[in-house]
Amino acid sequence: MALSLAGLILALPANLLPIMTLSILGKANANTMINGAWQLLQADYWWMAALVFICSVLAPIVVLTVRFAVCLLISVKAPLRLIAPLLKSYQHLTHWAMLDVYMLGILVAFIKMMELGDLHVGLAMYSFVALLLLFNWSTAVFHPKALWQELKQGQDLEQDLTSEESQS
């Protein structure tokens, strides 16, 4: 739960602050992750803009939010009917969160732009790297199959208790 919450907190500066600033002949240009998707949209690459936005901004935030919500609901012993839909959606969403691929794109852009002018790494780059590490760490320790088994055992227990009460 803590890893997901920390990831959600880091998602704000990673997406809203400049990743890097390129200065050429005294003119500086800074870009954010969201601005990158916006520029693709303005260049009439709407499908690529949607893909970049979904895979690098929206899906990771939703996945972290779902992980946090599942952990929170389990910790407060919420009803199974609230947890099951979140776990189902989690399994579909994880395929869309591609922070690793976006990081490779940033590194390639960084290397190519170093020759063009003065390149300064922004706070968002550090936030993004930390977000990537937390995202992968939380993925490694979050075990949906084990949670499904616990939910099934809990549901079986509830059914047993209900059938015992109805027989009494």
Short mmCIF file of N, CA and C in Angstrom, two decimals:
data_model
loop_
_atom_site.label_atom_id
_atom_site.label_comp_id
_atom_site.label_asym_id
_atom_site.label_seq_id
_atom_site.Cartn_x
_atom_site.Cartn_y
_atom_site.Cartn_z
N MET A 1 0.83 -1.18 0.00
CA MET A 1 0.00 0.00 0.00
C MET A 1 0.88 1.25 0.00
N ALA A 2 1.96 1.22 0.79
CA ALA A 2 2.85 2.38 0.87
C ALA A 2 3.55 2.65 -0.45
N LEU A 3 3.94 1.59 -1.16
CA LEU A 3 4.61 1.76 -2.45
C LEU A 3 3.67 2.40 -3.47
N SER A 4 2.43 1.98 -3.47
CA SER A 4 1.44 2.54 -4.40
C SER A 4 1.17 4.00 -4.08
N LEU A 5 1.04 4.31 -2.80
CA LEU A 5 0.80 5.70 -2.41
C LEU A 5 2.00 6.59 -2.77
N ALA A 6 3.20 6.11 -2.51
CA ALA A 6 4.39 6.88 -2.87
C ALA A 6 4.47 7.07 -4.38
N GLY A 7 4.11 6.04 -5.14
CA GLY A 7 4.09 6.16 -6.60
C GLY A 7 3.08 7.18 -7.07
N LEU A 8 1.91 7.19 -6.46
CA LEU A 8 0.89 8.18 -6.82
C LEU A 8 1.35 9.60 -6.53
N ILE A 9 2.04 9.77 -5.41
CA ILE A 9 2.56 11.10 -5.07
C ILE A 9 3.62 11.53 -6.09
N LEU A 10 4.50 10.61 -6.47
CA LEU A 10 5.55 10.94 -7.44
C LEU A 10 5.01 11.14 -8.86
N ALA A 11 3.83 10.59 -9.14
CA ALA A 11 3.25 10.73 -10.48
C ALA A 11 2.94 12.19 -10.80
N LEU A 12 2.60 12.97 -9.80
CA LEU A 12 2.28 14.39 -10.05
C LEU A 12 3.48 15.16 -10.59
N PRO A 13 4.60 15.22 -9.87
CA PRO A 13 5.73 15.96 -10.44
C PRO A 13 6.29 15.29 -11.70
N ALA A 14 6.24 13.97 -11.78
CA ALA A 14 6.77 13.28 -12.96
C ALA A 14 6.01 13.65 -14.23
N ASN A 15 4.71 13.90 -14.10
CA ASN A 15 3.89 14.22 -15.27
C ASN A 15 3.70 15.70 -15.52
N LEU A 16 3.81 16.52 -14.47
CA LEU A 16 3.47 17.94 -14.63
C LEU A 16 4.68 18.88 -14.70
N LEU A 17 5.82 18.44 -14.20
CA LEU A 17 7.02 19.28 -14.24
C LEU A 17 7.86 18.94 -15.47
N PRO A 18 8.73 19.86 -15.89
CA PRO A 18 9.58 19.59 -17.07
C PRO A 18 10.55 18.43 -16.82
N ILE A 19 10.62 17.53 -17.80
CA ILE A 19 11.55 16.40 -17.73
C ILE A 19 12.97 16.88 -18.02
N MET A 20 13.10 17.66 -19.08
CA MET A 20 14.40 18.23 -19.42
C MET A 20 14.19 19.55 -20.15
N THR A 21 15.22 20.37 -20.10
CA THR A 21 15.19 21.66 -20.77
C THR A 21 16.35 21.71 -21.74
N LEU A 22 16.05 22.05 -22.98
CA LEU A 22 17.07 22.16 -24.01
C LEU A 22 17.25 23.63 -24.36
N SER A 23 18.48 24.11 -24.26
CA SER A 23 18.80 25.49 -24.61
C SER A 23 19.67 25.50 -25.86
N ILE A 24 19.16 26.16 -26.90
CA ILE A 24 19.91 26.31 -28.15
C ILE A 24 20.00 27.79 -28.45
N LEU A 25 21.23 28.29 -28.52
CA LEU A 25 21.50 29.71 -28.80
C LEU A 25 20.73 30.63 -27.86
N GLY A 26 20.69 30.26 -26.61
CA GLY A 26 20.05 31.08 -25.59
C GLY A 26 18.55 30.93 -25.47
N LYS A 27 17.94 30.18 -26.36
CA LYS A 27 16.49 29.96 -26.29
C LYS A 27 16.23 28.59 -25.64
N ALA A 28 15.51 28.62 -24.52
CA ALA A 28 15.25 27.39 -23.76
C ALA A 28 13.85 26.86 -24.07
N ASN A 29 13.74 25.53 -24.11
CA ASN A 29 12.47 24.87 -24.34
C ASN A 29 12.37 23.70 -23.36
N ALA A 30 11.34 23.71 -22.52
CA ALA A 30 11.14 22.65 -21.54
C ALA A 30 9.85 21.91 -21.87
N ASN A 31 9.84 20.58 -21.66
CA ASN A 31 8.65 19.77 -21.94
C ASN A 31 8.32 18.85 -20.79
N THR A 32 7.03 18.64 -20.62
CA THR A 32 6.52 17.70 -19.62
C THR A 32 6.02 16.45 -20.35
N MET A 33 5.70 15.42 -19.61
CA MET A 33 5.18 14.20 -20.23
C MET A 33 3.83 14.48 -20.89
N ILE A 34 2.99 15.21 -20.21
CA ILE A 34 1.66 15.51 -20.76
C ILE A 34 1.79 16.42 -21.98
N ASN A 35 2.74 17.35 -21.93
CA ASN A 35 2.97 18.24 -23.06
C ASN A 35 3.44 17.47 -24.29
N GLY A 36 4.19 16.39 -24.09
CA GLY A 36 4.62 15.56 -25.21
C GLY A 36 3.43 14.95 -25.94
N ALA A 37 2.48 14.43 -25.20
CA ALA A 37 1.26 13.88 -25.81
C ALA A 37 0.46 14.98 -26.49
N TRP A 38 0.40 16.15 -25.88
CA TRP A 38 -0.33 17.28 -26.46
C TRP A 38 0.28 17.72 -27.79
N GLN A 39 1.62 17.76 -27.85
CA GLN A 39 2.28 18.15 -29.10
C GLN A 39 2.04 17.13 -30.20
N LEU A 40 1.98 15.86 -29.87
CA LEU A 40 1.63 14.85 -30.87
C LEU A 40 0.21 15.05 -31.38
N LEU A 41 -0.69 15.41 -30.48
CA LEU A 41 -2.07 15.66 -30.88
C LEU A 41 -2.15 16.87 -31.81
N GLN A 42 -1.41 17.93 -31.49
CA GLN A 42 -1.42 19.12 -32.34
C GLN A 42 -0.80 18.86 -33.71
N ALA A 43 0.09 17.89 -33.79
CA ALA A 43 0.72 17.53 -35.07
C ALA A 43 -0.13 16.51 -35.84
N ASP A 44 -1.38 16.33 -35.42
CA ASP A 44 -2.33 15.41 -36.05
C ASP A 44 -1.94 13.94 -35.94
N TYR A 45 -1.17 13.60 -34.94
CA TYR A 45 -0.89 12.21 -34.63
C TYR A 45 -1.75 11.81 -33.43
N TRP A 46 -3.08 11.92 -33.59
CA TRP A 46 -3.99 11.71 -32.47
C TRP A 46 -3.88 10.30 -31.89
N TRP A 47 -3.68 9.30 -32.74
CA TRP A 47 -3.58 7.92 -32.26
C TRP A 47 -2.32 7.73 -31.43
N MET A 48 -1.22 8.35 -31.86
CA MET A 48 0.02 8.24 -31.10
C MET A 48 -0.06 9.04 -29.80
N ALA A 49 -0.71 10.19 -29.86
CA ALA A 49 -0.91 11.01 -28.65
C ALA A 49 -1.74 10.24 -27.63
N ALA A 50 -2.80 9.59 -28.10
CA ALA A 50 -3.64 8.80 -27.20
C ALA A 50 -2.85 7.65 -26.60
N LEU A 51 -2.07 6.96 -27.41
CA LEU A 51 -1.28 5.84 -26.93
C LEU A 51 -0.24 6.27 -25.91
N VAL A 52 0.46 7.38 -26.20
CA VAL A 52 1.46 7.90 -25.26
C VAL A 52 0.80 8.31 -23.95
N PHE A 53 -0.31 9.02 -24.04
CA PHE A 53 -0.99 9.48 -22.84
C PHE A 53 -1.51 8.31 -22.01
N ILE A 54 -2.14 7.35 -22.67
CA ILE A 54 -2.71 6.21 -21.94
C ILE A 54 -1.62 5.36 -21.31
N CYS A 55 -0.59 5.02 -22.08
CA CYS A 55 0.44 4.07 -21.59
C CYS A 55 1.43 4.69 -20.62
N SER A 56 1.68 6.01 -20.73
CA SER A 56 2.69 6.58 -19.85
C SER A 56 2.16 7.50 -18.78
N VAL A 57 0.92 7.91 -18.88
CA VAL A 57 0.37 8.79 -17.84
C VAL A 57 -0.84 8.14 -17.17
N LEU A 58 -1.86 7.87 -17.94
CA LEU A 58 -3.13 7.43 -17.37
C LEU A 58 -3.08 6.02 -16.78
N ALA A 59 -2.63 5.04 -17.55
CA ALA A 59 -2.64 3.66 -17.06
C ALA A 59 -1.79 3.46 -15.81
N PRO A 60 -0.56 4.00 -15.76
CA PRO A 60 0.21 3.81 -14.51
C PRO A 60 -0.48 4.41 -13.28
N ILE A 61 -1.10 5.57 -13.45
CA ILE A 61 -1.79 6.20 -12.32
C ILE A 61 -3.00 5.36 -11.90
N VAL A 62 -3.74 4.85 -12.88
CA VAL A 62 -4.91 4.02 -12.56
C VAL A 62 -4.47 2.71 -11.90
N VAL A 63 -3.40 2.09 -12.41
CA VAL A 63 -2.90 0.85 -11.82
C VAL A 63 -2.47 1.08 -10.37
N LEU A 64 -1.73 2.15 -10.13
CA LEU A 64 -1.31 2.46 -8.76
C LEU A 64 -2.51 2.74 -7.86
N THR A 65 -3.51 3.43 -8.39
CA THR A 65 -4.71 3.73 -7.62
C THR A 65 -5.47 2.45 -7.27
N VAL A 66 -5.58 1.55 -8.24
CA VAL A 66 -6.28 0.28 -7.99
C VAL A 66 -5.52 -0.55 -6.97
N ARG A 67 -4.19 -0.62 -7.10
CA ARG A 67 -3.39 -1.37 -6.11
C ARG A 67 -3.59 -0.80 -4.71
N PHE A 68 -3.54 0.53 -4.61
CA PHE A 68 -3.73 1.19 -3.32
C PHE A 68 -5.11 0.87 -2.76
N ALA A 69 -6.14 0.97 -3.62
CA ALA A 69 -7.51 0.72 -3.17
C ALA A 69 -7.69 -0.72 -2.72
N VAL A 70 -7.13 -1.67 -3.45
CA VAL A 70 -7.25 -3.09 -3.07
C VAL A 70 -6.60 -3.31 -1.71
N CYS A 71 -5.38 -2.79 -1.55
CA CYS A 71 -4.68 -2.97 -0.27
C CYS A 71 -5.44 -2.30 0.87
N LEU A 72 -5.99 -1.13 0.62
CA LEU A 72 -6.75 -0.42 1.64
C LEU A 72 -8.01 -1.19 2.01
N LEU A 73 -8.73 -1.66 1.00
CA LEU A 73 -9.96 -2.41 1.27
C LEU A 73 -9.68 -3.71 2.01
N ILE A 74 -8.59 -4.37 1.68
CA ILE A 74 -8.24 -5.60 2.39
C ILE A 74 -7.86 -5.29 3.83
N SER A 75 -7.14 -4.20 4.03
CA SER A 75 -6.70 -3.86 5.39
C SER A 75 -7.87 -3.48 6.31
N VAL A 76 -8.94 -2.92 5.74
CA VAL A 76 -10.10 -2.57 6.56
C VAL A 76 -11.17 -3.67 6.52
N LYS A 77 -10.79 -4.82 5.93
CA LYS A 77 -11.68 -5.99 5.84
C LYS A 77 -13.01 -5.65 5.17
N ALA A 78 -12.90 -5.00 4.02
CA ALA A 78 -14.09 -4.62 3.24
C ALA A 78 -14.73 -5.86 2.64
N PRO A 79 -16.00 -5.76 2.27
CA PRO A 79 -16.68 -6.91 1.66
C PRO A 79 -16.00 -7.34 0.35
N LEU A 80 -16.06 -8.61 0.08
CA LEU A 80 -15.42 -9.18 -1.10
C LEU A 80 -15.97 -8.60 -2.40
N ARG A 81 -17.25 -8.23 -2.38
CA ARG A 81 -17.86 -7.69 -3.59
C ARG A 81 -17.24 -6.36 -4.01
N LEU A 82 -16.56 -5.67 -3.10
CA LEU A 82 -15.89 -4.43 -3.45
C LEU A 82 -14.48 -4.67 -4.01
N ILE A 83 -13.85 -5.72 -3.55
CA ILE A 83 -12.46 -5.98 -3.92
C ILE A 83 -12.37 -6.70 -5.27
N ALA A 84 -13.27 -7.64 -5.52
CA ALA A 84 -13.21 -8.46 -6.73
C ALA A 84 -13.20 -7.65 -8.03
N PRO A 85 -14.08 -6.64 -8.21
CA PRO A 85 -14.04 -5.88 -9.47
C PRO A 85 -12.73 -5.11 -9.65
N LEU A 86 -12.16 -4.66 -8.54
CA LEU A 86 -10.88 -3.95 -8.64
C LEU A 86 -9.77 -4.89 -9.10
N LEU A 87 -9.76 -6.10 -8.57
CA LEU A 87 -8.74 -7.07 -9.00
C LEU A 87 -8.92 -7.45 -10.47
N LYS A 88 -10.15 -7.57 -10.91
CA LYS A 88 -10.40 -7.87 -12.32
C LYS A 88 -9.89 -6.74 -13.22
N SER A 89 -10.19 -5.52 -12.85
CA SER A 89 -9.73 -4.38 -13.65
C SER A 89 -8.22 -4.25 -13.62
N TYR A 90 -7.62 -4.60 -12.48
CA TYR A 90 -6.16 -4.54 -12.35
C TYR A 90 -5.49 -5.45 -13.37
N GLN A 91 -6.03 -6.66 -13.53
CA GLN A 91 -5.42 -7.61 -14.45
C GLN A 91 -5.49 -7.13 -15.90
N HIS A 92 -6.49 -6.35 -16.24
CA HIS A 92 -6.59 -5.81 -17.59
C HIS A 92 -5.72 -4.57 -17.78
N LEU A 93 -5.56 -3.79 -16.75
CA LEU A 93 -4.84 -2.53 -16.86
C LEU A 93 -3.32 -2.67 -16.88
N THR A 94 -2.80 -3.70 -16.25
CA THR A 94 -1.34 -3.81 -16.13
C THR A 94 -0.64 -3.90 -17.48
N HIS A 95 -1.32 -4.40 -18.48
CA HIS A 95 -0.71 -4.51 -19.80
C HIS A 95 -0.54 -3.15 -20.48
N TRP A 96 -1.26 -2.15 -20.01
CA TRP A 96 -1.21 -0.84 -20.65
C TRP A 96 -0.22 0.12 -20.00
N ALA A 97 0.23 -0.17 -18.81
CA ALA A 97 1.17 0.71 -18.12
C ALA A 97 2.59 0.38 -18.59
N MET A 98 3.16 1.26 -19.39
CA MET A 98 4.47 0.98 -20.00
C MET A 98 5.49 2.05 -19.66
N LEU A 99 5.74 2.22 -18.39
CA LEU A 99 6.72 3.22 -17.98
C LEU A 99 8.13 2.88 -18.45
N ASP A 100 8.47 1.59 -18.49
CA ASP A 100 9.81 1.18 -18.90
C ASP A 100 10.09 1.61 -20.34
N VAL A 101 9.11 1.42 -21.21
CA VAL A 101 9.27 1.80 -22.62
C VAL A 101 9.43 3.31 -22.74
N TYR A 102 8.64 4.04 -21.98
CA TYR A 102 8.73 5.50 -22.02
C TYR A 102 10.10 5.97 -21.52
N MET A 103 10.63 5.29 -20.51
CA MET A 103 11.95 5.65 -19.99
C MET A 103 13.02 5.44 -21.05
N LEU A 104 12.93 4.37 -21.80
CA LEU A 104 13.88 4.15 -22.89
C LEU A 104 13.79 5.26 -23.93
N GLY A 105 12.59 5.69 -24.23
CA GLY A 105 12.40 6.81 -25.17
C GLY A 105 13.02 8.09 -24.65
N ILE A 106 12.87 8.34 -23.36
CA ILE A 106 13.47 9.54 -22.77
C ILE A 106 14.99 9.47 -22.84
N LEU A 107 15.56 8.31 -22.54
CA LEU A 107 17.02 8.16 -22.60
C LEU A 107 17.55 8.34 -24.02
N VAL A 108 16.87 7.79 -25.01
CA VAL A 108 17.28 7.97 -26.40
C VAL A 108 17.20 9.44 -26.79
N ALA A 109 16.12 10.10 -26.43
CA ALA A 109 15.98 11.53 -26.72
C ALA A 109 17.06 12.34 -26.03
N PHE A 110 17.36 11.99 -24.80
CA PHE A 110 18.39 12.70 -24.04
C PHE A 110 19.75 12.59 -24.74
N ILE A 111 20.10 11.38 -25.15
CA ILE A 111 21.39 11.16 -25.81
C ILE A 111 21.46 11.91 -27.14
N LYS A 112 20.39 11.88 -27.92
CA LYS A 112 20.37 12.55 -29.22
C LYS A 112 20.38 14.07 -29.08
N MET A 113 19.73 14.60 -28.06
CA MET A 113 19.63 16.05 -27.91
C MET A 113 20.85 16.66 -27.24
N MET A 114 21.69 15.85 -26.62
CA MET A 114 22.89 16.38 -25.96
C MET A 114 23.78 17.11 -26.95
N GLU A 115 23.80 16.67 -28.20
CA GLU A 115 24.65 17.28 -29.22
C GLU A 115 24.09 18.60 -29.73
N LEU A 116 22.80 18.83 -29.54
CA LEU A 116 22.16 20.01 -30.10
C LEU A 116 22.37 21.29 -29.30
N GLY A 117 22.56 21.16 -28.01
CA GLY A 117 22.70 22.35 -27.17
C GLY A 117 22.89 21.96 -25.72
N ASP A 118 22.63 22.91 -24.83
CA ASP A 118 22.74 22.65 -23.40
C ASP A 118 21.47 21.94 -22.93
N LEU A 119 21.65 20.78 -22.36
CA LEU A 119 20.52 19.97 -21.92
C LEU A 119 20.58 19.83 -20.41
N HIS A 120 19.48 20.21 -19.75
CA HIS A 120 19.40 20.14 -18.30
C HIS A 120 18.25 19.22 -17.90
N VAL A 121 18.57 18.29 -17.02
CA VAL A 121 17.56 17.37 -16.52
C VAL A 121 16.70 18.09 -15.49
N GLY A 122 15.39 17.95 -15.64
CA GLY A 122 14.46 18.59 -14.71
C GLY A 122 14.09 17.69 -13.55
N LEU A 123 13.40 18.25 -12.59
CA LEU A 123 12.94 17.51 -11.41
C LEU A 123 12.02 16.35 -11.80
N ALA A 124 11.28 16.52 -12.88
CA ALA A 124 10.37 15.46 -13.31
C ALA A 124 11.12 14.20 -13.70
N MET A 125 12.35 14.35 -14.22
CA MET A 125 13.12 13.16 -14.60
C MET A 125 13.45 12.33 -13.37
N TYR A 126 13.86 12.99 -12.30
CA TYR A 126 14.16 12.27 -11.05
C TYR A 126 12.89 11.66 -10.46
N SER A 127 11.80 12.40 -10.53
CA SER A 127 10.52 11.88 -10.05
C SER A 127 10.08 10.69 -10.89
N PHE A 128 10.30 10.78 -12.21
CA PHE A 128 9.90 9.70 -13.10
C PHE A 128 10.71 8.43 -12.84
N VAL A 129 12.02 8.59 -12.63
CA VAL A 129 12.86 7.43 -12.32
C VAL A 129 12.42 6.79 -11.01
N ALA A 130 12.16 7.61 -10.00
CA ALA A 130 11.67 7.08 -8.71
C ALA A 130 10.31 6.42 -8.89
N LEU A 131 9.43 7.03 -9.69
CA LEU A 131 8.12 6.44 -9.98
C LEU A 131 8.28 5.10 -10.67
N LEU A 132 9.17 5.02 -11.64
CA LEU A 132 9.42 3.76 -12.35
C LEU A 132 9.91 2.68 -11.39
N LEU A 133 10.83 3.03 -10.51
CA LEU A 133 11.33 2.06 -9.54
C LEU A 133 10.23 1.60 -8.58
N LEU A 134 9.46 2.55 -8.06
CA LEU A 134 8.36 2.20 -7.14
C LEU A 134 7.27 1.38 -7.85
N PHE A 135 6.99 1.74 -9.08
CA PHE A 135 5.97 1.02 -9.85
C PHE A 135 6.39 -0.44 -10.03
N ASN A 136 7.63 -0.65 -10.44
CA ASN A 136 8.12 -2.02 -10.64
C ASN A 136 8.24 -2.79 -9.32
N TRP A 137 8.64 -2.10 -8.28
CA TRP A 137 8.74 -2.74 -6.96
C TRP A 137 7.35 -3.16 -6.47
N SER A 138 6.39 -2.24 -6.60
CA SER A 138 5.05 -2.57 -6.14
C SER A 138 4.42 -3.67 -7.00
N THR A 139 4.80 -3.73 -8.28
CA THR A 139 4.33 -4.82 -9.14
C THR A 139 4.91 -6.15 -8.66
N ALA A 140 6.17 -6.13 -8.25
CA ALA A 140 6.83 -7.36 -7.80
C ALA A 140 6.25 -7.91 -6.50
N VAL A 141 5.78 -7.04 -5.62
CA VAL A 141 5.29 -7.50 -4.31
C VAL A 141 3.77 -7.66 -4.26
N PHE A 142 3.08 -7.19 -5.28
CA PHE A 142 1.62 -7.31 -5.33
C PHE A 142 1.27 -8.60 -6.06
N HIS A 143 0.59 -9.51 -5.38
CA HIS A 143 0.30 -10.83 -5.94
C HIS A 143 -1.21 -11.02 -6.08
N PRO A 144 -1.77 -10.67 -7.23
CA PRO A 144 -3.22 -10.79 -7.39
C PRO A 144 -3.72 -12.23 -7.31
N LYS A 145 -2.93 -13.20 -7.76
CA LYS A 145 -3.38 -14.61 -7.68
C LYS A 145 -3.57 -15.04 -6.23
N ALA A 146 -2.64 -14.64 -5.37
CA ALA A 146 -2.77 -14.96 -3.95
C ALA A 146 -3.99 -14.26 -3.35
N LEU A 147 -4.24 -13.04 -3.78
CA LEU A 147 -5.42 -12.31 -3.30
C LEU A 147 -6.71 -12.99 -3.76
N TRP A 148 -6.73 -13.48 -5.02
CA TRP A 148 -7.90 -14.20 -5.52
C TRP A 148 -8.16 -15.44 -4.67
N GLN A 149 -7.07 -16.15 -4.32
CA GLN A 149 -7.23 -17.35 -3.49
C GLN A 149 -7.79 -16.99 -2.11
N GLU A 150 -7.28 -15.91 -1.54
CA GLU A 150 -7.79 -15.47 -0.23
C GLU A 150 -9.26 -15.07 -0.33
N LEU A 151 -9.60 -14.37 -1.41
CA LEU A 151 -10.99 -13.96 -1.60
C LEU A 151 -11.89 -15.18 -1.76
N LYS A 152 -11.43 -16.16 -2.51
CA LYS A 152 -12.21 -17.38 -2.70
C LYS A 152 -12.39 -18.12 -1.38
N GLN A 153 -11.33 -18.22 -0.58
CA GLN A 153 -11.43 -18.87 0.73
C GLN A 153 -12.40 -18.12 1.63
N GLY A 154 -12.31 -16.79 1.59
CA GLY A 154 -13.22 -15.98 2.40
C GLY A 154 -14.66 -16.12 1.94
N GLN A 155 -14.85 -16.21 0.63
CA GLN A 155 -16.20 -16.39 0.10
C GLN A 155 -16.75 -17.76 0.49
N ASP A 156 -15.91 -18.80 0.41
CA ASP A 156 -16.33 -20.13 0.83
C ASP A 156 -16.71 -20.14 2.31
N LEU A 157 -15.93 -19.45 3.12
CA LEU A 157 -16.21 -19.36 4.55
C LEU A 157 -17.54 -18.66 4.79
N GLU A 158 -17.78 -17.56 4.06
CA GLU A 158 -19.06 -16.84 4.20
C GLU A 158 -20.23 -17.74 3.82
N GLN A 159 -20.07 -18.51 2.73
CA GLN A 159 -21.15 -19.40 2.30
C GLN A 159 -21.40 -20.49 3.34
N ASP A 160 -20.33 -21.02 3.93
CA ASP A 160 -20.49 -22.04 4.97
C ASP A 160 -21.24 -21.47 6.18
N LEU A 161 -20.85 -20.24 6.57
CA LEU A 161 -21.51 -19.62 7.72
C LEU A 161 -22.98 -19.34 7.41
N THR A 162 -23.27 -18.89 6.20
CA THR A 162 -24.64 -18.59 5.81
C THR A 162 -25.48 -19.86 5.77
N SER A 163 -24.91 -20.94 5.24
CA SER A 163 -25.66 -22.20 5.17
C SER A 163 -25.89 -22.79 6.57
N GLU A 164 -24.93 -22.61 7.48
CA GLU A 164 -25.10 -23.08 8.85
C GLU A 164 -26.21 -22.31 9.56
N GLU A 165 -26.26 -20.96 9.31
CA GLU A 165 -27.29 -20.13 9.93
C GLU A 165 -28.67 -20.51 9.40
N SER A 166 -28.76 -20.82 8.10
CA SER A 166 -30.06 -21.14 7.53
C SER A 166 -30.55 -22.52 7.98
N GLN A 167 -29.60 -23.43 8.32
CA GLN A 167 -29.98 -24.75 8.81
C GLN A 167 -30.43 -24.71 10.26
N SER A 168 -30.01 -23.70 11.00
CA SER A 168 -30.35 -23.60 12.43
C SER A 168 -31.78 -23.21 12.67
#
